[in-house]
XYZ file of C-alpha atoms in Angstrom:
657
model
C -19.366 6.336 -39.064
C -20.414 9.432 -37.121
C -17.997 11.158 -34.743
C -18.925 11.349 -31.052
C -16.849 12.680 -28.167
C -15.429 10.387 -25.434
C -12.854 12.606 -23.719
C -9.132 11.931 -24.065
C -9.426 8.148 -24.080
C -11.446 4.991 -23.677
C -14.490 3.359 -25.214
C -17.936 4.855 -24.643
C -21.125 3.007 -25.543
C -23.859 4.905 -27.336
C -27.218 3.713 -28.561
C -25.974 3.207 -32.105
C -22.390 2.091 -31.480
C -19.157 2.688 -29.601
C -16.906 5.739 -29.622
C -13.153 5.083 -29.203
C -10.481 7.629 -28.357
C -6.774 7.498 -27.554
C -4.196 10.283 -27.191
C -0.842 10.402 -29.000
C 1.159 13.410 -30.112
C 3.901 11.628 -32.056
C 2.143 8.675 -33.715
C 1.792 8.906 -37.468
C -1.334 6.730 -37.501
C -3.318 4.785 -34.925
C -5.600 1.919 -35.853
C -8.398 0.328 -33.864
C -8.235 -3.484 -33.928
C -11.364 -5.529 -33.237
C -11.369 -9.195 -32.200
C -13.992 -11.911 -32.251
C -14.742 -14.362 -29.448
C -12.118 -16.758 -30.810
C -9.414 -14.097 -30.400
C -9.183 -13.548 -34.157
C -8.462 -10.007 -35.315
C -11.181 -9.439 -37.894
C -10.667 -5.779 -38.749
C -8.352 -2.800 -38.439
C -9.835 0.668 -38.723
C -7.831 3.899 -39.055
C -8.574 6.568 -36.448
C -8.743 10.291 -37.150
C -6.579 12.757 -35.196
C -8.169 15.933 -33.861
C -6.473 19.210 -33.021
C -5.746 18.014 -29.457
C -3.930 14.868 -30.687
C -6.812 12.635 -29.675
C -7.331 9.865 -32.242
C -11.035 9.043 -32.560
C -13.318 6.584 -34.247
C -17.018 5.799 -33.884
C -17.973 2.248 -34.853
C -21.633 1.856 -35.785
C -23.428 -1.204 -34.484
C -20.718 -2.235 -32.013
C -21.990 -3.267 -28.602
C -20.949 -3.908 -25.036
C -18.553 -6.850 -24.753
C -16.618 -6.071 -27.927
C -12.890 -6.811 -27.635
C -10.306 -4.388 -28.959
C -6.778 -3.004 -28.936
C -4.748 -0.358 -30.760
C -1.797 -0.303 -33.147
C 0.368 2.793 -33.529
C 2.557 3.444 -36.563
C 5.333 5.990 -36.769
C 9.070 6.310 -36.335
C 10.897 3.552 -34.488
C 14.005 5.177 -33.000
C 14.467 4.204 -29.337
C 17.580 6.385 -29.055
C 15.290 9.304 -29.804
C 12.559 8.082 -27.471
C 10.277 6.812 -30.248
C 8.991 3.218 -30.073
C 6.291 2.976 -32.728
C 5.842 -0.573 -33.970
C 2.579 -1.527 -35.744
C 3.298 -5.194 -35.036
C 2.590 -4.533 -31.361
C -0.987 -4.753 -30.152
C -1.445 -2.052 -27.506
C -3.772 -1.990 -24.527
C -5.959 1.093 -24.171
C -4.673 3.122 -21.175
C -8.358 3.731 -20.397
C -9.296 0.043 -20.576
C -11.713 -0.855 -17.784
C -11.752 -4.625 -18.289
C -9.363 -7.139 -19.859
C -10.148 -10.600 -21.193
C -7.099 -12.244 -19.567
C -4.088 -11.498 -17.361
C -0.791 -10.262 -18.754
C 1.886 -12.900 -19.298
C 5.481 -11.991 -19.993
C 7.037 -13.158 -23.255
C 10.368 -11.957 -24.724
C 8.634 -11.243 -28.042
C 6.773 -8.389 -26.370
C 9.962 -6.350 -26.549
C 11.254 -7.356 -30.011
C 10.667 -4.879 -32.831
C 8.570 -6.204 -35.679
C 7.318 -9.293 -33.834
C 3.527 -9.696 -33.904
C 2.021 -9.764 -30.398
C -1.752 -9.980 -30.855
C -1.717 -13.562 -29.518
C 0.223 -12.474 -26.409
C -1.582 -9.317 -25.317
C -4.891 -9.125 -23.409
C -7.747 -7.459 -25.246
C -9.711 -4.635 -23.689
C -13.446 -5.228 -23.361
C -16.004 -2.530 -24.090
C -17.928 -2.093 -20.835
C -20.773 0.069 -19.608
C -20.220 1.892 -16.322
C -22.487 1.033 -13.387
C -22.208 4.044 -11.109
C -22.760 4.012 -7.359
C -23.429 6.915 -5.032
C -20.295 7.077 -2.879
C -20.864 7.446 0.826
C -18.564 9.448 3.042
C -15.352 7.507 3.685
C -15.714 5.187 6.655
C -12.052 5.528 7.563
C -11.091 8.552 9.628
C -7.477 9.607 10.306
C -6.403 8.035 13.567
C -7.991 4.706 12.712
C -6.621 1.217 12.112
C -5.601 0.242 8.564
C -5.079 -3.421 7.723
C -2.799 -3.984 4.716
C -3.948 -6.960 2.644
C -2.400 -8.781 -0.301
C -5.587 -10.301 -1.702
C -4.263 -13.623 -2.932
C -1.964 -14.582 -0.005
C -4.557 -13.506 2.558
C -7.170 -16.123 1.665
C -5.374 -18.854 -0.316
C -5.158 -21.094 2.776
C -8.213 -19.910 4.669
C -10.057 -23.084 5.697
C -13.531 -21.507 5.728
C -13.373 -19.789 2.345
C -14.579 -21.997 -0.541
C -11.646 -23.154 -2.628
C -12.967 -21.554 -5.821
C -13.196 -18.195 -4.069
C -9.786 -18.197 -2.419
C -7.310 -15.595 -3.598
C -9.976 -13.239 -4.963
C -11.441 -9.942 -3.854
C -14.817 -11.570 -3.201
C -13.213 -13.735 -0.489
C -12.677 -10.592 1.584
C -16.418 -10.386 2.157
C -16.718 -13.989 3.331
C -18.292 -14.094 6.822
C -15.248 -15.819 8.340
C -12.911 -13.137 6.990
C -15.212 -10.306 8.055
C -15.461 -11.867 11.518
C -11.682 -11.793 11.848
C -11.470 -8.179 10.681
C -14.100 -7.128 13.195
C -12.477 -9.146 15.983
C -9.268 -7.156 15.731
C -11.075 -3.852 15.170
C -10.051 -3.035 11.591
C -11.369 0.343 10.379
C -10.251 -0.062 6.762
C -8.496 -2.648 4.664
C -5.833 -1.392 2.277
C -5.669 -3.678 -0.745
C -2.281 -4.083 -2.340
C -2.532 -3.545 -6.127
C -5.453 -5.267 -7.822
C -5.120 -3.594 -11.226
C -3.664 -5.560 -14.129
C 0.097 -6.195 -13.893
C 2.814 -8.220 -15.600
C 5.725 -10.240 -14.217
C 9.187 -8.696 -14.333
C 11.084 -10.319 -17.207
C 13.658 -12.017 -14.967
C 11.027 -13.994 -13.037
C 9.625 -16.560 -15.544
C 13.038 -18.204 -16.172
C 13.303 -18.684 -12.395
C 9.843 -20.235 -12.190
C 8.660 -17.271 -10.105
C 5.715 -14.890 -10.382
C 5.000 -11.420 -9.059
C 2.482 -11.899 -6.254
C 2.229 -8.278 -5.124
C 1.073 -6.508 -8.297
C 3.421 -3.505 -8.130
C 4.188 -3.731 -11.856
C 1.066 -2.382 -13.584
C 0.171 -2.005 -17.224
C -3.447 -0.805 -17.070
C -4.370 1.697 -14.350
C -8.141 1.111 -14.396
C -8.566 -2.531 -15.448
C -8.741 -5.027 -12.582
C -6.507 -8.074 -12.820
C -8.644 -11.104 -13.779
C -6.602 -13.332 -11.457
C -7.661 -11.361 -8.390
C -11.003 -9.974 -9.496
C -12.482 -12.457 -11.989
C -15.880 -10.798 -11.591
C -14.529 -7.392 -12.611
C -15.905 -4.155 -11.221
C -19.112 -5.872 -10.124
C -17.087 -8.112 -7.798
C -15.157 -5.172 -6.363
C -18.326 -3.112 -6.001
C -20.193 -5.900 -4.200
C -17.261 -6.612 -1.871
C -16.900 -2.948 -0.950
C -20.626 -2.720 -0.248
C -20.543 -5.774 2.023
C -17.540 -4.482 3.949
C -19.137 -1.055 4.264
C -22.221 -2.713 5.738
C -19.921 -4.079 8.462
C -18.367 -0.665 9.095
C -15.095 -1.439 7.282
C -13.686 0.931 4.667
C -11.680 -0.042 1.583
C -8.527 1.736 0.411
C -6.787 0.824 -2.853
C -2.998 0.798 -3.168
C -2.301 2.154 -6.662
C 0.887 2.448 -8.715
C 1.197 5.466 -11.006
C 4.963 5.908 -10.718
C 6.081 3.320 -13.287
C 4.672 0.590 -15.498
C 5.633 -2.983 -16.326
C 6.978 -1.852 -19.698
C 10.186 -1.240 -17.702
C 13.501 -0.081 -19.193
C 14.432 -0.007 -22.869
C 14.801 -3.788 -22.873
C 11.261 -4.254 -21.627
C 7.935 -4.821 -23.333
C 5.854 -2.618 -25.606
C 2.316 -3.055 -24.327
C 0.534 0.291 -23.958
C 1.950 3.733 -23.094
C 5.360 3.015 -24.636
C 3.886 2.065 -27.990
C 1.402 4.939 -28.013
C 3.809 7.778 -27.181
C 6.844 6.831 -25.108
C 8.372 10.281 -25.464
C 5.421 11.980 -23.749
C 4.349 9.392 -21.210
C 7.689 8.586 -19.518
C 10.415 10.781 -18.094
C 13.705 10.944 -20.002
C 17.138 12.346 -19.230
C 17.497 15.953 -20.295
C 18.737 16.158 -23.891
C 18.922 12.339 -24.013
C 15.444 11.175 -25.095
C 16.581 7.572 -25.405
C 17.508 7.343 -21.704
C 14.587 6.582 -19.415
C 14.684 8.131 -15.949
C 14.572 5.455 -13.245
C 13.379 7.200 -10.077
C 11.495 4.021 -9.116
C 14.190 1.355 -9.359
C 12.010 -0.548 -11.814
C 13.324 0.789 -15.105
C 11.064 3.713 -15.973
C 9.240 6.655 -14.425
C 5.822 7.847 -15.537
C 5.656 11.544 -16.481
C 2.923 12.410 -13.987
C 3.245 16.122 -14.791
C 2.175 15.547 -18.416
C -1.425 16.793 -18.875
C -2.560 13.490 -20.411
C -1.100 11.383 -17.589
C -2.457 13.797 -14.990
C -5.950 13.384 -16.389
C -5.506 9.614 -16.697
C -4.646 9.465 -12.975
C -7.624 11.633 -12.008
C -9.969 9.601 -14.208
C -8.644 6.328 -12.749
C -9.290 7.486 -9.183
C -12.748 8.735 -10.091
C -13.463 5.408 -11.789
C -12.904 3.480 -8.544
C -14.870 5.928 -6.390
C -17.841 6.257 -8.733
C -17.777 2.630 -9.854
C -17.155 0.861 -6.536
C -17.446 3.385 -3.712
C -13.777 3.162 -2.728
C -12.958 5.154 0.434
C -9.475 6.242 -0.505
C -6.094 5.494 -2.034
C -2.522 4.757 -1.046
C 0.034 5.907 -3.639
C 3.146 3.802 -4.147
C 6.388 5.838 -4.415
C 4.238 8.948 -4.277
C 6.949 11.617 -4.848
C 6.741 10.696 -8.539
C 3.244 12.236 -8.535
C 4.857 15.554 -7.653
C 7.940 15.321 -9.837
C 8.695 17.799 -12.603
C 11.887 18.506 -14.491
C 12.877 20.651 -11.494
C 12.318 17.986 -8.830
C 9.536 17.288 -6.333
C 6.804 19.909 -5.901
C 4.476 19.230 -2.983
C 1.927 21.653 -4.389
C 2.498 20.696 -7.996
C -0.306 20.502 -10.511
C -1.009 16.768 -10.291
C -1.191 16.556 -6.488
C -3.247 19.751 -6.422
C -5.613 18.422 -9.082
C -6.221 15.225 -7.104
C -7.193 17.145 -3.975
C -9.311 19.658 -5.891
C -11.414 17.161 -7.847
C -15.060 17.225 -6.759
C -15.301 13.412 -6.518
C -11.937 12.923 -4.809
C -11.871 15.873 -2.412
C -13.239 13.922 0.573
C -11.400 10.648 -0.094
C -8.585 9.345 2.141
C -5.226 9.979 0.472
C -2.083 8.212 1.713
C 1.414 8.782 0.327
C 4.408 6.501 0.479
C 6.641 9.577 0.672
C 9.843 8.326 -0.925
C 11.363 7.097 -4.160
C 14.994 6.557 -5.158
C 15.359 9.598 -7.400
C 17.129 12.866 -6.510
C 15.510 14.391 -3.435
C 13.296 11.338 -3.246
C 12.743 11.324 0.531
C 9.791 13.651 1.128
C 8.354 12.535 4.480
C 6.294 15.412 5.867
C 6.269 17.398 2.629
C 3.011 16.257 1.046
C 0.113 18.694 1.157
C -2.586 18.246 3.790
C -4.812 16.280 4.057
C -2.471 13.602 2.634
C -1.542 11.017 5.253
C 2.004 9.677 4.961
C 3.681 6.361 5.715
C 6.157 7.155 8.491
C 9.271 4.999 8.285
C 10.915 7.108 10.992
C 8.380 5.758 13.487
C 8.939 2.253 12.118
C 12.696 2.440 12.638
C 12.593 4.258 15.981
C 10.169 1.763 17.516
C 12.196 -1.152 16.216
C 15.430 0.305 17.544
C 13.886 1.101 20.920
C 12.767 -2.479 21.484
C 16.006 -3.865 20.049
C 17.748 -2.021 22.881
C 19.606 0.664 20.935
C 21.004 3.585 22.925
C 19.416 7.034 23.079
C 16.003 5.858 21.860
C 13.788 7.045 24.741
C 13.340 10.484 23.180
C 12.533 9.159 19.696
C 10.028 6.747 21.259
C 8.219 9.626 22.985
C 8.270 11.704 19.805
C 6.675 8.858 17.872
C 4.053 8.311 20.570
C 3.216 12.029 20.522
C 2.545 12.228 16.752
C 5.947 13.014 15.176
C 5.659 16.784 15.526
C 9.281 17.108 14.414
C 8.120 15.991 10.965
C 4.534 17.158 10.590
C 4.721 20.544 12.327
C 6.821 21.840 9.438
C 5.181 24.473 7.254
C 2.801 25.411 10.059
C 1.263 21.960 10.523
C -0.782 21.693 13.725
C -1.703 18.021 13.488
C -0.088 14.727 12.664
C -0.644 13.114 9.269
C 1.408 10.058 10.206
C 0.559 6.485 9.291
C 2.519 4.564 11.907
C 3.605 1.010 11.210
C 6.187 -1.524 12.306
C 6.123 -3.794 9.267
C 4.618 -3.626 5.805
C 4.537 -5.805 2.711
C 8.038 -4.579 1.860
C 10.377 -5.932 4.550
C 10.264 -8.409 7.404
C 7.013 -9.569 8.928
C 6.584 -8.601 12.569
C 7.547 -12.092 13.743
C 10.566 -12.245 11.439
C 11.664 -8.869 12.797
C 12.359 -10.542 16.159
C 13.557 -13.859 14.679
C 16.182 -12.888 12.098
C 19.180 -10.598 12.311
C 19.588 -10.592 8.531
C 17.493 -11.128 5.429
C 17.164 -14.551 3.824
C 15.988 -13.987 0.261
C 17.728 -16.923 -1.397
C 14.429 -18.195 -2.841
C 14.190 -15.029 -4.959
C 16.981 -16.181 -7.256
C 19.221 -13.136 -6.767
C 21.724 -14.697 -4.357
C 20.259 -12.686 -1.459
C 21.307 -9.373 -3.020
C 17.780 -7.971 -3.198
C 15.810 -6.414 -0.349
C 16.868 -4.027 2.413
C 20.069 -4.825 4.265
C 19.340 -2.737 7.378
C 16.165 -3.938 9.031
C 16.813 -2.944 12.668
C 15.937 -6.519 13.553
C 17.141 -9.029 16.150
C 16.834 -12.788 16.482
C 16.690 -13.324 20.268
C 19.653 -15.677 20.211
C 19.026 -18.020 17.264
C 18.655 -17.167 13.588
C 15.266 -18.287 12.284
C 13.200 -21.251 13.429
C 13.990 -22.779 16.776
C 12.579 -25.321 19.219
C 13.984 -23.587 22.320
C 10.909 -22.698 24.414
C 12.569 -19.716 26.079
C 13.484 -18.131 22.723
C 10.002 -18.782 21.352
C 8.550 -17.108 24.451
C 10.895 -14.111 24.157
C 9.939 -13.604 20.532
C 6.264 -13.743 21.358
C 6.736 -11.214 24.176
C 8.601 -8.908 21.812
C 5.853 -9.063 19.180
C 3.257 -8.337 21.861
C 5.255 -5.354 23.111
C 5.697 -4.030 19.587
C 1.962 -4.329 18.909
C 1.159 -2.555 22.173
C 3.505 0.289 21.306
C 2.159 0.721 17.781
C -1.447 0.988 18.906
C -0.772 3.807 21.393
C 0.964 6.095 18.873
C -0.751 9.299 17.747
C -1.715 9.161 14.086
C -3.234 6.370 12.046
C -1.843 2.875 12.553
C -1.264 0.164 9.986
C -0.757 -3.567 10.413
C 0.003 -6.027 7.630
C -2.343 -9.006 7.404
C -1.167 -11.936 9.488
C 1.219 -9.957 11.682
C -1.399 -9.965 14.424
C -0.921 -13.725 14.665
C 2.825 -14.110 14.161
C 2.994 -14.806 10.419
C 6.467 -15.635 9.064
C 8.046 -15.399 5.610
C 11.103 -17.441 6.697
C 13.258 -14.326 6.813
C 12.442 -13.178 3.275
C 12.174 -9.386 3.333
C 11.413 -8.926 -0.372
C 8.843 -11.621 -1.056
C 7.183 -9.922 -4.060
C 7.961 -12.919 -6.267
C 6.847 -15.644 -3.850
C 3.285 -16.461 -4.825
C 3.405 -19.583 -2.672
C 3.424 -20.711 0.943
C 6.181 -18.238 1.803
C 3.663 -15.400 1.591
C 0.337 -17.221 1.911
C -1.102 -16.733 5.401
C -1.329 -20.117 7.093
C -4.333 -19.564 9.322
C -3.764 -22.873 11.137
C -0.440 -21.658 12.551
C -1.443 -18.181 13.704
C -1.061 -17.537 17.429
C -4.541 -16.970 18.838
C -3.180 -15.353 21.989
C -1.387 -12.759 19.850
C -4.589 -12.166 17.895
C -6.428 -11.684 21.186
C -3.786 -9.206 22.289
C -4.100 -7.292 19.013
C -7.858 -7.130 19.514
C -7.258 -5.842 23.049
C -4.913 -2.979 22.128
C -7.073 -2.104 19.119
C -10.101 -1.882 21.426
C -8.148 0.356 23.833
C -7.395 2.666 20.950
C -11.096 2.959 20.169
C -12.151 3.281 23.811
C -9.805 6.125 24.716
C -10.051 9.070 22.355
C -6.560 10.354 23.100
C -4.896 7.772 20.855
C -6.736 8.631 17.649
C -6.700 12.416 17.981
C -4.603 14.241 15.420
C -3.162 17.109 17.439
C 0.335 16.666 18.780
C 0.804 15.773 22.441
C 2.360 18.887 23.932
C 2.855 18.133 27.627
C 0.555 21.021 28.501
C -1.908 18.980 30.533
C -2.452 16.289 27.929
C 0.478 14.008 28.742
C 2.984 13.446 31.547
C 6.176 11.489 30.939
C 7.197 9.690 34.116
C 10.161 7.675 35.372
C 9.651 4.452 37.400
C 9.559 6.627 40.529
C 6.311 8.131 39.299
C 8.009 11.525 39.051
C 8.352 13.523 35.826
C 11.236 12.520 33.608
C 14.335 14.659 34.128
C 16.793 15.856 31.528
C 19.194 13.279 32.885
C 16.613 10.542 32.390
C 16.019 11.537 28.785
C 19.737 11.648 28.067
C 20.622 8.322 29.704
C 21.734 6.119 26.755
C 20.305 2.846 28.033
C 17.238 4.182 29.851
C 14.928 1.182 29.614
C 11.650 2.253 31.227
C 9.193 5.011 30.498
C 5.676 5.907 31.562
C 3.144 7.889 29.517
C 0.169 9.225 31.489
C -2.612 10.645 29.337
C -5.779 12.619 30.019
C -8.539 11.300 27.797
C -12.217 10.694 27.307
C -13.307 7.152 28.077
C -15.807 6.466 25.291
C -17.389 3.743 27.435
C -18.269 6.006 30.361
C -18.052 9.390 28.581
C -15.920 10.589 31.492
C -12.547 12.286 31.489
C -9.999 9.875 32.929
C -6.279 9.221 33.056
C -4.641 6.211 31.450
C -1.043 5.192 32.124
C 1.007 3.274 29.553
C 4.196 1.825 31.046
C 7.053 0.607 28.825
C 9.777 -1.747 30.043
C 12.260 -2.887 27.436
C 14.719 -4.251 29.990
C 15.385 -7.919 30.704
C 14.068 -7.713 34.282
C 10.771 -6.733 35.875
C 10.513 -3.060 36.809
C 8.596 -1.516 39.704
C 6.621 1.607 38.803
C 4.983 4.064 41.188
C 1.743 5.184 39.641
C 1.159 8.925 39.949
C -1.493 10.629 42.036
C -2.426 11.075 45.683
C -2.222 7.990 47.836
C -3.870 5.668 48.128
C -3.674 5.398 44.363
C -6.801 4.144 42.699
C -5.692 2.465 39.487
C -6.911 -0.625 37.679
C -4.753 -2.642 35.327
C -6.274 -3.244 31.894
C -5.457 -6.602 30.300
C -6.750 -8.735 27.464
C -8.556 -10.896 30.018
C -10.178 -8.060 31.957
C -9.470 -5.421 34.613
C -7.924 -5.869 38.043
C -7.093 -3.555 40.905
C -3.547 -2.238 40.960
C -1.447 -1.109 43.904
C 0.234 2.271 44.091
C 3.407 0.451 43.176
C 3.050 -2.020 40.343
C 5.418 -4.377 38.594
C 5.840 -4.250 34.817
C 7.230 -7.534 33.450
C 10.377 -7.518 31.324
C 10.013 -6.762 27.605
C 6.432 -5.599 27.932
C 3.926 -2.741 27.954
C 1.290 -2.429 30.699
C -1.897 -0.341 30.793
C -3.550 1.238 33.850
C -6.768 3.221 34.198
C -7.314 5.644 37.077
C -10.601 5.116 38.919
């Protein structure tokens, strides 16, 4: 067996065999285990450690498709952070394909119990590189958040065998819907291999979101049965339609969880190096994620594993960019969060990744975990301040006119820090985590009883309202009010400066029956029922999305300053006064913007009028009389008078002739 180099990990195919490598500082011995097609382990081969703690082995004659895993022997002393157990088959952290999904079993966490029959085997694969094109998504565009399985499980036009998979996203009926509402990029919730949390199987529940990964590169066979070829083909088809693809990835924790969890990969290879531990207490795992463990993203091995994983998806499938779950963990060191730390800096400096779209969820639950505005440019950031301020404005909370305007103008209070001259905000009203947009206006409180935790899980403060009845109702007036509220919320979102994000199905009034933590509901609670979506709401979403594309002012990144780019007006048509801004229950606001009309290539003015009150409001449109304004609606344009009426609980749009 001749030695060949394959970096710090993985399996590399050569003409005469396969080179395996895996890193571990503390293991006494690592063995390579090979399996036949009947899942029988037919050999174990000791690996040799080099000076960099990479354990290597070249296997002559081995070919593509071989199935393998590792075993690591050494000291088993969890109180000292050491979890070596040769009875545990371990998945290669660099595995690029697995032969089956992960399934939780209590034996996975019991010392000395053999697990080869429980653990997926990695498959030796040959990379098929693509030439990545420039990302199709540009900051300021429209991101559509998609959970792959729920999005297509009930789609009537998608063949049953294809439903719930990545390939379904390229089906003509799905693409037609994405183009109808003007999606610039879909953001796929995790599609890498994950495992259920250990409390779910006894409840008959399964993790349907994927935020509990084991392998960072390997695609989950349940969602991507065709592997990288399926992802690559889907990305190519979406790109051909002008739609980018962003992957939501989880590097902050793994499904090995706390000390009572499973030993499946990183824990068994070198727990002490790969996870964060309390200072001077190596047996105590840090839990900055709320899921039991925190990955040590500042460790050189993990840093390189993250970089290599991102490169894998760009070079192997042409992915446009990435959204990072609980992203402060990427910048955490023993001293706290470092926005310009080595791992974040390395991601932005990599030659393959430098032009990709990078999006941070800028919070975790650890010390100093709220880092909105503190990620390095060009990172975009999920902006929960905009989410809450827009919700509270339309709920009718006092003193919300100013926060509304700040959100519309690009959140300069957040992103101008450290000399920032442009917004990096991803504005949203609802995401996978929390109420759907319809539930936001239909429930005053969460209803997570189906999750089996007696409604203790999920956020308690949702800034929601129910319009008079909690949950489903047959009262036509309440149904109408809820629909109006959703339409107003959508209108507001799409005229904010920054990128905008909508979760799949919210454009048509999808409900999760008040469940605001539906990660474990892989059923009709989360599956989008296309037959019940409100087509008028979808049409309205398409309308406001088209306005955003037509008028350049909405997608520009610079902050609105009031220096000729925007005028804030009261219903009188006059500029807002200090008194107006400070009125607690001020219910109407006008935003008049100078912009390029991309249809005519002319500079024009567009007026966006907000009325959150319960009665119609008369607005005087600005400009010399007779005013020459046209109202823009989903059904077309119509001439407007100098004084116009904005219906209650609505947003109206006017274009100056």
